[in-house]
Short mmCIF file of C-alpha atoms in Angstrom, two decimals:
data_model
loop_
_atom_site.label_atom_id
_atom_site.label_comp_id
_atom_site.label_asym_id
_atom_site.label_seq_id
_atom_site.Cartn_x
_atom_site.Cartn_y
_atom_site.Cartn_z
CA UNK A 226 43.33 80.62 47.52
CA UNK A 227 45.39 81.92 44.53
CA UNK A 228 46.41 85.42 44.06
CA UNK A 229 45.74 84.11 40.01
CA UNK A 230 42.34 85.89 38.05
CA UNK A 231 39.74 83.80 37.05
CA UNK A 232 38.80 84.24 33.38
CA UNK A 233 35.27 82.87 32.48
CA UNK A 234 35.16 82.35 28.75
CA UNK A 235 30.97 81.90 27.77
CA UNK A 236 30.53 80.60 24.42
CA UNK A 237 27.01 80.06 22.94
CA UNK A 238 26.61 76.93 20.85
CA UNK A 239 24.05 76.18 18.46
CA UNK A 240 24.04 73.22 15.86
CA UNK A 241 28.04 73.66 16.18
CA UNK A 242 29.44 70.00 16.80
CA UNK A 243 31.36 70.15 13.99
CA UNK A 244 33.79 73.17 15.26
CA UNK A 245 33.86 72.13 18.57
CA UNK A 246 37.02 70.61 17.51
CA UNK A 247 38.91 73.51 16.46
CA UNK A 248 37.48 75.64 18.97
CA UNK A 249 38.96 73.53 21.80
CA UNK A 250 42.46 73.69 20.19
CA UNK A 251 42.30 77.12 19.60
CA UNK A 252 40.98 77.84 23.31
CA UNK A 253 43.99 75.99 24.31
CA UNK A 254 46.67 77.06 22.21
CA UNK A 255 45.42 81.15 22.91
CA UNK A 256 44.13 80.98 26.37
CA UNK A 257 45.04 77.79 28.26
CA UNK A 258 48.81 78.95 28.00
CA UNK A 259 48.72 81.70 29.62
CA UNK A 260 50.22 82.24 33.18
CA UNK A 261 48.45 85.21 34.17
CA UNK A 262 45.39 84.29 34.98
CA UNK A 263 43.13 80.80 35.00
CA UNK A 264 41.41 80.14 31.91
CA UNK A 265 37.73 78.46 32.34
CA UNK A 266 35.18 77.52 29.02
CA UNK A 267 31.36 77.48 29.64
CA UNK A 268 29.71 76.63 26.74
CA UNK A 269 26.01 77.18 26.47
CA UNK A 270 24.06 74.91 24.78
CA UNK A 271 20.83 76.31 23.26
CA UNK A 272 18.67 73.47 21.82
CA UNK A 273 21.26 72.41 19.02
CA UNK A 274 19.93 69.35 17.11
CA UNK A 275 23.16 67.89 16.49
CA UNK A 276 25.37 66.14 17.97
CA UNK A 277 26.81 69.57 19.80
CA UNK A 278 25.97 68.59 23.48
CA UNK A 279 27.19 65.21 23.18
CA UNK A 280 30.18 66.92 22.17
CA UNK A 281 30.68 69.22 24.99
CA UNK A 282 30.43 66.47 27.68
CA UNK A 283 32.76 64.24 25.62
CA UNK A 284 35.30 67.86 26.34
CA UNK A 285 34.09 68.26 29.55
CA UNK A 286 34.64 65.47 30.90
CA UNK A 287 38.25 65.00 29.76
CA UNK A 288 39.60 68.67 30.56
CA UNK A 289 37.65 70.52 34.10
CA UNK A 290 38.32 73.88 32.29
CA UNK A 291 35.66 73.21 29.92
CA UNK A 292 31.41 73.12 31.09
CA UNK A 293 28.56 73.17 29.36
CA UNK A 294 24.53 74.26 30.38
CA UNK A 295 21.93 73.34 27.95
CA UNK A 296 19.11 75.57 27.85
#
């Protein structure tokens, strides 16, 4: 096991699947860079009714760092 912290980002989301976007590039141009520590996103999904969840698979599903929960 790494000697490297664990960071947990947790990032409510509500009716947001337009900034999901920018948030992810932002996340990764700040955070995802850094070689300090490990950098992990868990978005949490509270009963958006837009297309936000659909969004956060979509980004889970092509980067690990990033997870959702819907509430």
């Amino acid at each position: 096991m790494s000697d490297v912290p664990v960071v947990t980002v947790l990032t409510p989301v509500y009716n947001e699947a337009a900034g999901i976007a920018a948030y992810e590039e932002a996340v990764r141009s700040a955070l995802f860079s850094r070689t300090d520590c490990h950098v992990q996103v868990l978005f949490i999904e509270d009963g958006s009714q837009d297309e936000s969840w659909a969004r956060i698979c979509e980004l889970a599903a092509r980067d690990s760092r990033f997870r959702g929960i819907r509430l």
